[in-house]
Short mmCIF file of C-alpha atoms and ligand atoms in Angstrom, two decimals:
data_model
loop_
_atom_site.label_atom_id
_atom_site.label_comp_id
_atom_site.label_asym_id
_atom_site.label_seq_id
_atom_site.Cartn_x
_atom_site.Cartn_y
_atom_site.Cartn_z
CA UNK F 4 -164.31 202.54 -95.31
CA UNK F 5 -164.37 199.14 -96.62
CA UNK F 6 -160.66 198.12 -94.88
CA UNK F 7 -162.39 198.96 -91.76
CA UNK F 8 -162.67 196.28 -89.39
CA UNK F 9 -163.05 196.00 -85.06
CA UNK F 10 -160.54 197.89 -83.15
CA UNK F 11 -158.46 196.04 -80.87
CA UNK F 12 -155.97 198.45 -78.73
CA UNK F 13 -152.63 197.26 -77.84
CA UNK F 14 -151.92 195.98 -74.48
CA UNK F 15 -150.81 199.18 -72.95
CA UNK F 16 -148.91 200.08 -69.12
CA UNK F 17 -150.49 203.34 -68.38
CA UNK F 18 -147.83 205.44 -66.25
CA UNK F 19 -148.90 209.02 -66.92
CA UNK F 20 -151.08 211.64 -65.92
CA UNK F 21 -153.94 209.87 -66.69
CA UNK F 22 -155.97 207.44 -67.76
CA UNK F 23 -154.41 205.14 -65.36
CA UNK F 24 -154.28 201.41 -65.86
CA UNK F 25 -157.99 199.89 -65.52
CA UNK F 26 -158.69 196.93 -63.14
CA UNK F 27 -159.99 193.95 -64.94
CA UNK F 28 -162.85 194.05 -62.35
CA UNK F 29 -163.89 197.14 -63.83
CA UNK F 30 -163.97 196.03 -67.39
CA UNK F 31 -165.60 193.48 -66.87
CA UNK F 32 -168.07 196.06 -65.11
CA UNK F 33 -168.80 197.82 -68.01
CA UNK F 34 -169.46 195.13 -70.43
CA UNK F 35 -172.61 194.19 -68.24
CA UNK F 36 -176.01 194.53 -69.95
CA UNK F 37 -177.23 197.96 -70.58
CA UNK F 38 -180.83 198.34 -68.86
CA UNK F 39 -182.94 201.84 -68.89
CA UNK F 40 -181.65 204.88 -67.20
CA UNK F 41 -185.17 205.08 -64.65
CA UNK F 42 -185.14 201.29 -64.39
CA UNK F 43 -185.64 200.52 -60.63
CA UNK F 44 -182.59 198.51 -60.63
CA UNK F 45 -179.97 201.31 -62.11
CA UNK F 46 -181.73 203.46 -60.05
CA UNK F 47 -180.74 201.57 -56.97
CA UNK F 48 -177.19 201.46 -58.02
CA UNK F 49 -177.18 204.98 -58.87
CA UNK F 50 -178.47 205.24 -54.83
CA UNK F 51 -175.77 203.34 -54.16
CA UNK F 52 -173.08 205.13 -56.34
CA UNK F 53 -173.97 208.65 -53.94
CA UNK F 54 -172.82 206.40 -51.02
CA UNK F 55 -169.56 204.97 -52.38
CA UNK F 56 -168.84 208.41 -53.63
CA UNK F 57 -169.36 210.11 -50.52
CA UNK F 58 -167.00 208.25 -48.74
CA UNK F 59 -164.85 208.83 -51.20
CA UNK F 60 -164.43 212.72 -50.51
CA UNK F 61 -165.66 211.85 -47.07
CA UNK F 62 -168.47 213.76 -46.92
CA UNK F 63 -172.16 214.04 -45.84
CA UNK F 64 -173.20 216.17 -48.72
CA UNK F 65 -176.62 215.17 -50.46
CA UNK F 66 -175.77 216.64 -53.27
CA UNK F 67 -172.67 214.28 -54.55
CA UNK F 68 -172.99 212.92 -57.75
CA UNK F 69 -171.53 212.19 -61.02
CA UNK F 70 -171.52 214.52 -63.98
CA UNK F 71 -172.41 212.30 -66.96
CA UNK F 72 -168.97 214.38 -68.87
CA UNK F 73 -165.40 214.17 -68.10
CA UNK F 74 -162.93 216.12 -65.28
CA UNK F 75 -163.55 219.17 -67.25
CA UNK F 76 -167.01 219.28 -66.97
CA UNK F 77 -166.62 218.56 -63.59
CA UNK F 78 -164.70 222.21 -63.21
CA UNK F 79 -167.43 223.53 -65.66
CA UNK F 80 -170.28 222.32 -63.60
CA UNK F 81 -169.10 224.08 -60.45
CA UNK F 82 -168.03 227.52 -61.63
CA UNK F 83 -171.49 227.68 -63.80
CA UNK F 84 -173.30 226.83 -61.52
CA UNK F 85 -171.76 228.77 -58.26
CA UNK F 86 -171.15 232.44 -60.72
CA UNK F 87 -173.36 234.86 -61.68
CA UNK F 88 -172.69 237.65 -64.10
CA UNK F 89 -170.74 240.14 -62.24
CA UNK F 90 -169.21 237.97 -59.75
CA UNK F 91 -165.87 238.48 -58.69
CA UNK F 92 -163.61 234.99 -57.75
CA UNK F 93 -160.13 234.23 -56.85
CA UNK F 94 -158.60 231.99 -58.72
CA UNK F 95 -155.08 230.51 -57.02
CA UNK F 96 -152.69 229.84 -60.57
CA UNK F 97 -149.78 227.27 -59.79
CA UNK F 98 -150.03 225.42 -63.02
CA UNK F 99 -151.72 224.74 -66.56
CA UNK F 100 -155.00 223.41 -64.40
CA UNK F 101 -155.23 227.08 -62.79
CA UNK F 102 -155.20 228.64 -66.47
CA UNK F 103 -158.59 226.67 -67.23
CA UNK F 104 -160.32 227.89 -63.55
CA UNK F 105 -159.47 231.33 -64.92
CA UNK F 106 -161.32 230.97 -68.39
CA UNK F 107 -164.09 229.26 -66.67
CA UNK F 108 -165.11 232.43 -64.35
CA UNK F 109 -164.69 234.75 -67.31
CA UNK F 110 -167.12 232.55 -69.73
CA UNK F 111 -169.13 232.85 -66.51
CA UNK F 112 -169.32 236.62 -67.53
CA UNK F 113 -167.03 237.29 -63.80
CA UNK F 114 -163.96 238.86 -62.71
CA UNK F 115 -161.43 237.13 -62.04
CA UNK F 116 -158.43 238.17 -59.62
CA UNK F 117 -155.34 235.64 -60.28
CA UNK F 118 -153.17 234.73 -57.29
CA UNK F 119 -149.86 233.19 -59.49
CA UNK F 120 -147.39 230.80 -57.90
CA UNK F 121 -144.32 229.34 -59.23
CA UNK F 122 -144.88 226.36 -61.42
CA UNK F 123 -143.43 223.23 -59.10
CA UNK F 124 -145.01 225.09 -55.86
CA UNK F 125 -148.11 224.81 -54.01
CA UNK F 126 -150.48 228.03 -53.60
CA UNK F 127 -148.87 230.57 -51.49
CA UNK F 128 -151.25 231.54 -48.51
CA UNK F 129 -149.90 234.69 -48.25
CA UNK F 130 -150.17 235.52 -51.48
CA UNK F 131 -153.81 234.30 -51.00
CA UNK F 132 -154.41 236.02 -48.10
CA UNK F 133 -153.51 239.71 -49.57
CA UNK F 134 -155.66 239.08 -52.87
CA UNK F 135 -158.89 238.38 -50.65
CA UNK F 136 -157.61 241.81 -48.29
CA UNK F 137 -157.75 243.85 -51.91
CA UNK F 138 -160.82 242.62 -53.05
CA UNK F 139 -163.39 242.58 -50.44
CA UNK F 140 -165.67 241.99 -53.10
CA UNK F 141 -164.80 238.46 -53.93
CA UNK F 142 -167.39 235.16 -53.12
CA UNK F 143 -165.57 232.53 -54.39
CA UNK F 144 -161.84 231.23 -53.89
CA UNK F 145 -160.69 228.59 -56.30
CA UNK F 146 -157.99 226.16 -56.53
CA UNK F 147 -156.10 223.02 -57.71
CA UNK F 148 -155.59 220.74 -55.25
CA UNK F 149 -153.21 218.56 -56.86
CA UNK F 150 -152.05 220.04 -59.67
CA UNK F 151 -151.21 217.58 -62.54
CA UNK F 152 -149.26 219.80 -64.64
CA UNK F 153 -146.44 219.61 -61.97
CA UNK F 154 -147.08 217.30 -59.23
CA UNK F 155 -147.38 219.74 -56.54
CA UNK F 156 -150.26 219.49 -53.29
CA UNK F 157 -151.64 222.90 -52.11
CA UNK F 158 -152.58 223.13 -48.59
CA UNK F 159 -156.32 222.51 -48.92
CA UNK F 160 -157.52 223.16 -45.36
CA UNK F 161 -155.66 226.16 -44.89
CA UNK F 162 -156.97 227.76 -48.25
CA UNK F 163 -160.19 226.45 -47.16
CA UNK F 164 -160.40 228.29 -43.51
CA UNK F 165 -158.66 231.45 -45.22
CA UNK F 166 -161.21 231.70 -47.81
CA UNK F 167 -163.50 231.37 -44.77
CA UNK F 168 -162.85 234.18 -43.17
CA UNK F 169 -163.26 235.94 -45.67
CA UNK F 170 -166.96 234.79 -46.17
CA UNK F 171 -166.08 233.19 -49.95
CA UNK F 172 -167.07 229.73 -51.22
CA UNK F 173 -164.52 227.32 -52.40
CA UNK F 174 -164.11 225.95 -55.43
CA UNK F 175 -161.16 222.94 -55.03
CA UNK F 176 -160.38 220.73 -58.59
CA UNK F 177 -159.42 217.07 -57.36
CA UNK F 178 -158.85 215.50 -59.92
CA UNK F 179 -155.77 213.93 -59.23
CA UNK F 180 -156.24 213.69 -55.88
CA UNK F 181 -159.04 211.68 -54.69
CA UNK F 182 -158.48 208.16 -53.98
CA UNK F 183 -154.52 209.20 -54.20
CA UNK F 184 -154.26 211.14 -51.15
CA UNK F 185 -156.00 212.48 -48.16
CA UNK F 186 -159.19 214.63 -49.28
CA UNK F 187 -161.49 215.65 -46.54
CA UNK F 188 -164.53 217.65 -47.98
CA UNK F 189 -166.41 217.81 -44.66
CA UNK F 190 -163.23 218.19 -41.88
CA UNK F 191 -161.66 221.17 -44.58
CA UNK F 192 -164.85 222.77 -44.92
CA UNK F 193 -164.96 222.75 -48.60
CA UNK F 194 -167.79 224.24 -50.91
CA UNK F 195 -167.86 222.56 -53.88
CA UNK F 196 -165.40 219.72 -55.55
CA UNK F 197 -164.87 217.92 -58.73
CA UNK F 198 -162.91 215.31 -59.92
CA UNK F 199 -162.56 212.40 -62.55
CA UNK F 200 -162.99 209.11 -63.04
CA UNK F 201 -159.67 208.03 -64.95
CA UNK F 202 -156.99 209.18 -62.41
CA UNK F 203 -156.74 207.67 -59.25
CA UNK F 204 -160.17 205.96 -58.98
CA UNK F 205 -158.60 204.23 -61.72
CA UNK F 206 -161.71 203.60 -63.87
CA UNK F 207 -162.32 204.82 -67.55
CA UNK F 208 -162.16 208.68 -68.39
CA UNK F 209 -165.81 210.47 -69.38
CA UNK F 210 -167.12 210.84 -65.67
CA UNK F 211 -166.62 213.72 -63.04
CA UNK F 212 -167.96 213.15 -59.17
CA UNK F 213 -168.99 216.50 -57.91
CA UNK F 214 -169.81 217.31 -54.46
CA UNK F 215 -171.03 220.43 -53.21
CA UNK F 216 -171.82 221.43 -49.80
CA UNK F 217 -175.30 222.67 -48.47
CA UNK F 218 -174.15 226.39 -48.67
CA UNK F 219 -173.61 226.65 -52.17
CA UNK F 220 -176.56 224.04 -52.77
CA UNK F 221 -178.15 227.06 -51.05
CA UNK F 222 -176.03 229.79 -53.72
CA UNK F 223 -177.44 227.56 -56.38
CA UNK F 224 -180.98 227.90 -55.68
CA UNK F 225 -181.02 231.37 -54.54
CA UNK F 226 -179.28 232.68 -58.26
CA UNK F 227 -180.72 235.71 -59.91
CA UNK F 228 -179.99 234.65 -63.28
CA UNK F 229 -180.45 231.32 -64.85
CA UNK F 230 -177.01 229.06 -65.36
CA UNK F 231 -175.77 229.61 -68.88
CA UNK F 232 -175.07 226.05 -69.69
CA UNK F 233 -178.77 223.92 -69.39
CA UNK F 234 -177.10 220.50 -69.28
CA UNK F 235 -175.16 221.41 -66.26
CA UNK F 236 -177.40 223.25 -64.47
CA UNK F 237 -178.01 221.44 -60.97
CA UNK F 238 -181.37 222.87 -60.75
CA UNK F 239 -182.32 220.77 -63.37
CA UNK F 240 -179.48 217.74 -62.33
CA UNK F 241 -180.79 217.94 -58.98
CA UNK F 242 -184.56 216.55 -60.13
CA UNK F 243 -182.32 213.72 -62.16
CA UNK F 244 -179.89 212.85 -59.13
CA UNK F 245 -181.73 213.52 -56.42
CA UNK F 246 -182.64 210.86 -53.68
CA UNK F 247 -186.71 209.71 -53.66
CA UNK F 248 -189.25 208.01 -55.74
CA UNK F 249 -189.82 210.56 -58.25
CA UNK F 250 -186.50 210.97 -60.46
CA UNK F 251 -187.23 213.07 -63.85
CA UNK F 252 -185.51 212.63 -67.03
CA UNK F 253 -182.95 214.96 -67.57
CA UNK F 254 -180.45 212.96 -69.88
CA UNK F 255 -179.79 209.37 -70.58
CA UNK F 256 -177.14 208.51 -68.18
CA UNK F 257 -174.14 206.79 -69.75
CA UNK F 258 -175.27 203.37 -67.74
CA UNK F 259 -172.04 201.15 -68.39
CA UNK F 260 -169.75 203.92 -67.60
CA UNK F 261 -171.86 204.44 -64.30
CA UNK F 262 -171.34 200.70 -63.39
CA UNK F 263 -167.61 201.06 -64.24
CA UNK F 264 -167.58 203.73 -61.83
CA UNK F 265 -169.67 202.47 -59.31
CA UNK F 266 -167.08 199.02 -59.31
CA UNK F 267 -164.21 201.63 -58.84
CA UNK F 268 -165.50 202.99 -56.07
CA UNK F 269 -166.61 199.54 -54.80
CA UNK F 270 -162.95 198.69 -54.76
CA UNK F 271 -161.86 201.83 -52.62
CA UNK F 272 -164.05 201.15 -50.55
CA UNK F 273 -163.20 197.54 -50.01
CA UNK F 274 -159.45 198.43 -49.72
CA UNK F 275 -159.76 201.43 -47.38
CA UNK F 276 -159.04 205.16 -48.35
CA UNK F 277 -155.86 204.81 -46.00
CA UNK F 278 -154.60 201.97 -47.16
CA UNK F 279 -154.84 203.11 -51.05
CA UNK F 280 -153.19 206.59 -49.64
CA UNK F 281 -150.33 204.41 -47.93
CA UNK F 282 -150.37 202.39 -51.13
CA UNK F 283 -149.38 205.17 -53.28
CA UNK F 284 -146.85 206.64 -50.74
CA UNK F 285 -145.10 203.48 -50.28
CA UNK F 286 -144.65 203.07 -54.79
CA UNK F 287 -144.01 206.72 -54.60
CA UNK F 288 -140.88 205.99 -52.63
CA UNK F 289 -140.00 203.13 -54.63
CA UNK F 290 -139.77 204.97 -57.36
CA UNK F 291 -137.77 207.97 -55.84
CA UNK F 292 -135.41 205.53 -54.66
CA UNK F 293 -134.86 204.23 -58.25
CA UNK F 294 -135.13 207.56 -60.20
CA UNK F 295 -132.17 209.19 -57.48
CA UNK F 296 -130.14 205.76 -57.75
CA UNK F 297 -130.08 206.95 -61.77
CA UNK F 298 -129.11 210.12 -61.44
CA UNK F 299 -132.30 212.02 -61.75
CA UNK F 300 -134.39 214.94 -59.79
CA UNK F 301 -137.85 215.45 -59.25
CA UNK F 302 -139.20 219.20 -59.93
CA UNK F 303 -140.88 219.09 -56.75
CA UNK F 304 -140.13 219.16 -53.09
CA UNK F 305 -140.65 215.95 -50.98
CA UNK F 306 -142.74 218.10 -48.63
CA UNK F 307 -145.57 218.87 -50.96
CA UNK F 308 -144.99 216.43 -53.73
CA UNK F 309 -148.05 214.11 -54.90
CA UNK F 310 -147.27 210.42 -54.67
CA UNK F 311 -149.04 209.71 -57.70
CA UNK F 312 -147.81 212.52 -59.90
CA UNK F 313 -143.53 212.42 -60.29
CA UNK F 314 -142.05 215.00 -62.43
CA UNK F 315 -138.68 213.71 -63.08
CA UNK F 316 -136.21 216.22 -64.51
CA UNK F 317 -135.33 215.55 -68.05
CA UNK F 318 -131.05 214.91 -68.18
CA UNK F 319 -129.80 217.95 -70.79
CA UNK F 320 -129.49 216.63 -73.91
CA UNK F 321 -131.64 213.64 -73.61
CA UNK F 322 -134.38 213.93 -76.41
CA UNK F 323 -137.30 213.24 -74.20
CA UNK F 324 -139.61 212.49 -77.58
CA UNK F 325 -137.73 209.60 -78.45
CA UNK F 326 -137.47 207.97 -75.09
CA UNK F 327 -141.27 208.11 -74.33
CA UNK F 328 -141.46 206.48 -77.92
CA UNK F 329 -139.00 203.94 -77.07
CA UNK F 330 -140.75 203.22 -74.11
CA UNK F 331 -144.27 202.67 -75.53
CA UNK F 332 -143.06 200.95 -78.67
CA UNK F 333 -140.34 198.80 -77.13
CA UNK F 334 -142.49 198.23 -73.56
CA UNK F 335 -145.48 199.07 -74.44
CA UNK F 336 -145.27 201.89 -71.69
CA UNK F 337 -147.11 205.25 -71.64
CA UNK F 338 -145.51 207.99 -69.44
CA UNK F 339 -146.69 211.54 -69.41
CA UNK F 340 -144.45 214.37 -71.17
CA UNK F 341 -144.07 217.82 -69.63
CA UNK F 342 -147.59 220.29 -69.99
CA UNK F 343 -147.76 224.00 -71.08
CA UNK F 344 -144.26 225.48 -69.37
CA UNK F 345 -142.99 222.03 -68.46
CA UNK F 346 -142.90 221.21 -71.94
CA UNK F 347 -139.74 219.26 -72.82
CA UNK F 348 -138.40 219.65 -69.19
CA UNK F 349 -140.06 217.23 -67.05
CA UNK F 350 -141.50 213.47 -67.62
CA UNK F 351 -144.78 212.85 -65.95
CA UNK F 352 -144.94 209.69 -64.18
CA UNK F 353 -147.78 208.58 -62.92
CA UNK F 354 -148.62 206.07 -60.36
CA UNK F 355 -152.51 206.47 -60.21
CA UNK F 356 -154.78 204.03 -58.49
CA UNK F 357 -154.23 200.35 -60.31
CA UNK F 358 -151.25 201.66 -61.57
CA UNK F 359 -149.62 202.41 -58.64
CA UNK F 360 -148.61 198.86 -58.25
CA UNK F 361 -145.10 197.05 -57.73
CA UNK F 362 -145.02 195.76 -60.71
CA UNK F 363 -145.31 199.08 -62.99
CA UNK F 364 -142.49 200.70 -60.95
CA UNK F 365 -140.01 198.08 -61.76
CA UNK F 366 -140.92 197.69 -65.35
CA UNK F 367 -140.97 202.11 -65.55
CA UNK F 368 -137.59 201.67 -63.88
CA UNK F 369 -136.38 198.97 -65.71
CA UNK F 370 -136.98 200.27 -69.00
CA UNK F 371 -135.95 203.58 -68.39
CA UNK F 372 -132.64 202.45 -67.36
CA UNK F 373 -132.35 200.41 -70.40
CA UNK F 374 -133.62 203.06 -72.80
CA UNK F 375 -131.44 206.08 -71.53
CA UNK F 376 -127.92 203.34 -71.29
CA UNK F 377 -129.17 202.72 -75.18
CA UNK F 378 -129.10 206.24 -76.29
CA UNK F 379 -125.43 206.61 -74.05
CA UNK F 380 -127.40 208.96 -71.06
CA UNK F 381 -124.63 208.75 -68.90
CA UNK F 382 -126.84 207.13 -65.51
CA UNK F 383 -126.05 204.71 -62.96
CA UNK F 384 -126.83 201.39 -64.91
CA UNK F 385 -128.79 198.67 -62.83
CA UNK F 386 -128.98 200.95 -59.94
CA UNK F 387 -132.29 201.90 -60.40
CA UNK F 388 -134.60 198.44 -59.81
CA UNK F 389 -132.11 197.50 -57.39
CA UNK F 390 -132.71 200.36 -54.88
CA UNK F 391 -136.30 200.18 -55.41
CA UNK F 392 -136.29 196.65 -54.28
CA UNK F 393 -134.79 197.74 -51.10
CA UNK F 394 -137.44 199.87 -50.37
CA UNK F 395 -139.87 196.76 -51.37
CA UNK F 396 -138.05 194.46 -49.20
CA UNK F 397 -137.99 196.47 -45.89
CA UNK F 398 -141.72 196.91 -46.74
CA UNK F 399 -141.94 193.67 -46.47
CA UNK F 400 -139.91 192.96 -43.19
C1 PLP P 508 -157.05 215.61 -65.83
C2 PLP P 508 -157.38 216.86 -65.07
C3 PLP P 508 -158.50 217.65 -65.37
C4 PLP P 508 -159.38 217.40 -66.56
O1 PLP P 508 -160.00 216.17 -66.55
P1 PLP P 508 -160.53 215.55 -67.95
O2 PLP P 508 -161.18 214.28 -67.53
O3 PLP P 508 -159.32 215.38 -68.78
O4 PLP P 508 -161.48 216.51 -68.53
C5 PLP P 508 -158.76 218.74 -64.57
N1 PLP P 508 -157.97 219.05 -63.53
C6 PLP P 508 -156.87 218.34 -63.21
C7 PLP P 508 -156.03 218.73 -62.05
C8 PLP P 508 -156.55 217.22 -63.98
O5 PLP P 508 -155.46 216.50 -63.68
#
């Protein structure tokens, strides 16, 4: 250990599933003096932080919050907390994200019943429809909004009023969708949400904002049995989190990462939730423009494909290892490789919050072209930036 010495990451363009490329303002955020967790002053800005992240999933709910853990917690905190032993739930499979809703409910000590979709699709409401028919004995319907693993968006209101109907809670993972594209907690009726802090909120990973609606606040406190896990349990949380005077410690909140947060949201906020949504769409298309002008095809359908999430088709015999480390060695660019069956057949490119910028598409284009025209890929040299710049320019007139 004597060689050791401070670690100084390279300079880095972030352009995969997540993390996404960190604002400066946000940084800086973090690096501001740590002060104690029931300090009146963190306490305000934790007030505050409820606010900001209520507006972020547009809601009303009291009980919106942060889990002090990362996206997965997030998931963990609202299937622990929402299932009781014996418990039957839905759980809508279009992806790797569905997999990990599915070992959630059975560590839960529940049933699950697995609606499965194609990989590259959204949820099929049909499909959805005849599991909660069979099994009238379902509470809880759960699902990936936007699911990371391929870039497709499920119909969330639609799953939501379905589920409904059918007198079952939702459970909807947004993880890579809030702050990327429209999510509506309140107007789609949705139970309970997570999602995390390093995708499109564009602040560091190791938080989850949950949200859950006064329903399954009302689940919650109504259990039978205790919730398995003690750190999550929002019957504990809730005496931390809660709004008034009296706050009891539960744990020590990870302050800087809170004010990181709480600057991230800040920033939505002062930009608009429309205008980051129109944001993404319009470097979404950019990038379409440019990836088609090489040559290449996204996995998923315009119709339901997330902005901020682009699988791009891998050309055969293009060794997709050694481009991704030709792009981060030689331009110091990350992209995302394929996940569980999209392994090797897609690249993941992200364009997530601060990422999702001008600047980033032309440099992902840029180098790609120049990478693939190195290793004699047969593409359309130089097309690429070019027709992304005409989507830029009639942006711009
Ligand atoms: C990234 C992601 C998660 C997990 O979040 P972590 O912060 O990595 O724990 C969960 N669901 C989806 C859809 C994700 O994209």
């Amino acid at each position: 250990m004597t060689t050791a010495k401070s670690f100084y990451p390279p300079q880095r363009t972030l352009m995969g599933p997540g993390p996404s490329d960190v604002n400066p303002r946000i940084l800086q955020a973090l690096a501001r003096p740590t002060i104690g967790h029931l300090d009146p002053a963190f306490i305000g800005m934790m007030n505050e932080m409820k606010h900001l992240l209520q507006y972020a999933f547009q809601t009303d709910n009291p009980l919106t919050f942060p889990v002090s853990a990362p996206g997965s917690a997030g998931m963990e905190t609202c299937f622990a907390n929402l299932l009781e032993p014996g418990d039957t739930a839905i759980v809508c499979q279009n992806g790797v994200f569905g997999g990990r809703m599915k070992e959630n409910v059975e560590r839960c000590g529940a049933t699950s019943v697995m609606v499965e979709n194609e990989w590259g699709r959204p949820v099929s409401l049909d499909k959805l429809a005849d599991a909660l028919e069979a099994h009238p004995e379902a509470r809880l319907v759960a699902f990936v909004h936007a699911e990371t693993s391929t870039g497709a968006r499920s119909d969330a209101e639609s799953i939501a009023k379905l589920a409904r109907k059918h007198d079952c809670l939702t459970i909807m993972d947004t993880v890579t969708s809030l702050g990327g594209i429209p999510v509506k907690i309140d107007e789609w009726g949705i139970d309970a949400v997570y999602s995390g802090s390093q995708k499109c909120l564009s602040c560091t990973p190791g938080l989850a904002p949950v949200s859950f609606s006064e329903k399954a606040a009302e689940v919650i406190r109504n259990r039978k049995s205790k919730v398995q896990s003690w750190f999550l349990d929002l019957n504990l949380v809730m005496g931390y989190w809660g709004e008034g005077s009296k706050r009891a410690y539960h744990h020590t909140a990870p302050i800087n990462a809170l004010y990181g947060l709480h600057e991230a949201l800040l920033m939505l906020r002062e930009e608009g939730l429309e205008a980051a949504w129109a944001r993404h769409r319009l470097h979404h298309h950019a990038l379409k423009a440019g990836i088609e002008a090489m040559g290449m095809n996204f996995l998923v359908e315009e119709t339901y494909r997330l902005p901020q999430l682009n699988s791009v088709t891998i050309p055969a015999g293009v060794d997709d290892a050694a481009v991704r480390s030709h792009l981060l060695n030689d331009y110091q660019l990350e992209i995302g490789a394929g996940l569980g069956a999209m392994a090797g057949r897609v690249w993941r490119i992200g364009l997530m919050g601060h990422s999702a910028n001008k600047k980033n598409v032309l440099l992902c284009l840029g180098a790609l072209d120049n990478v693939l025209c190195s290793m004699g890929v047969e593409i359309n040299q130089g097309a690429a930036v070019a027709a992304a710049n005409v989507i830029y320019h009639n942006e711009e007139n």
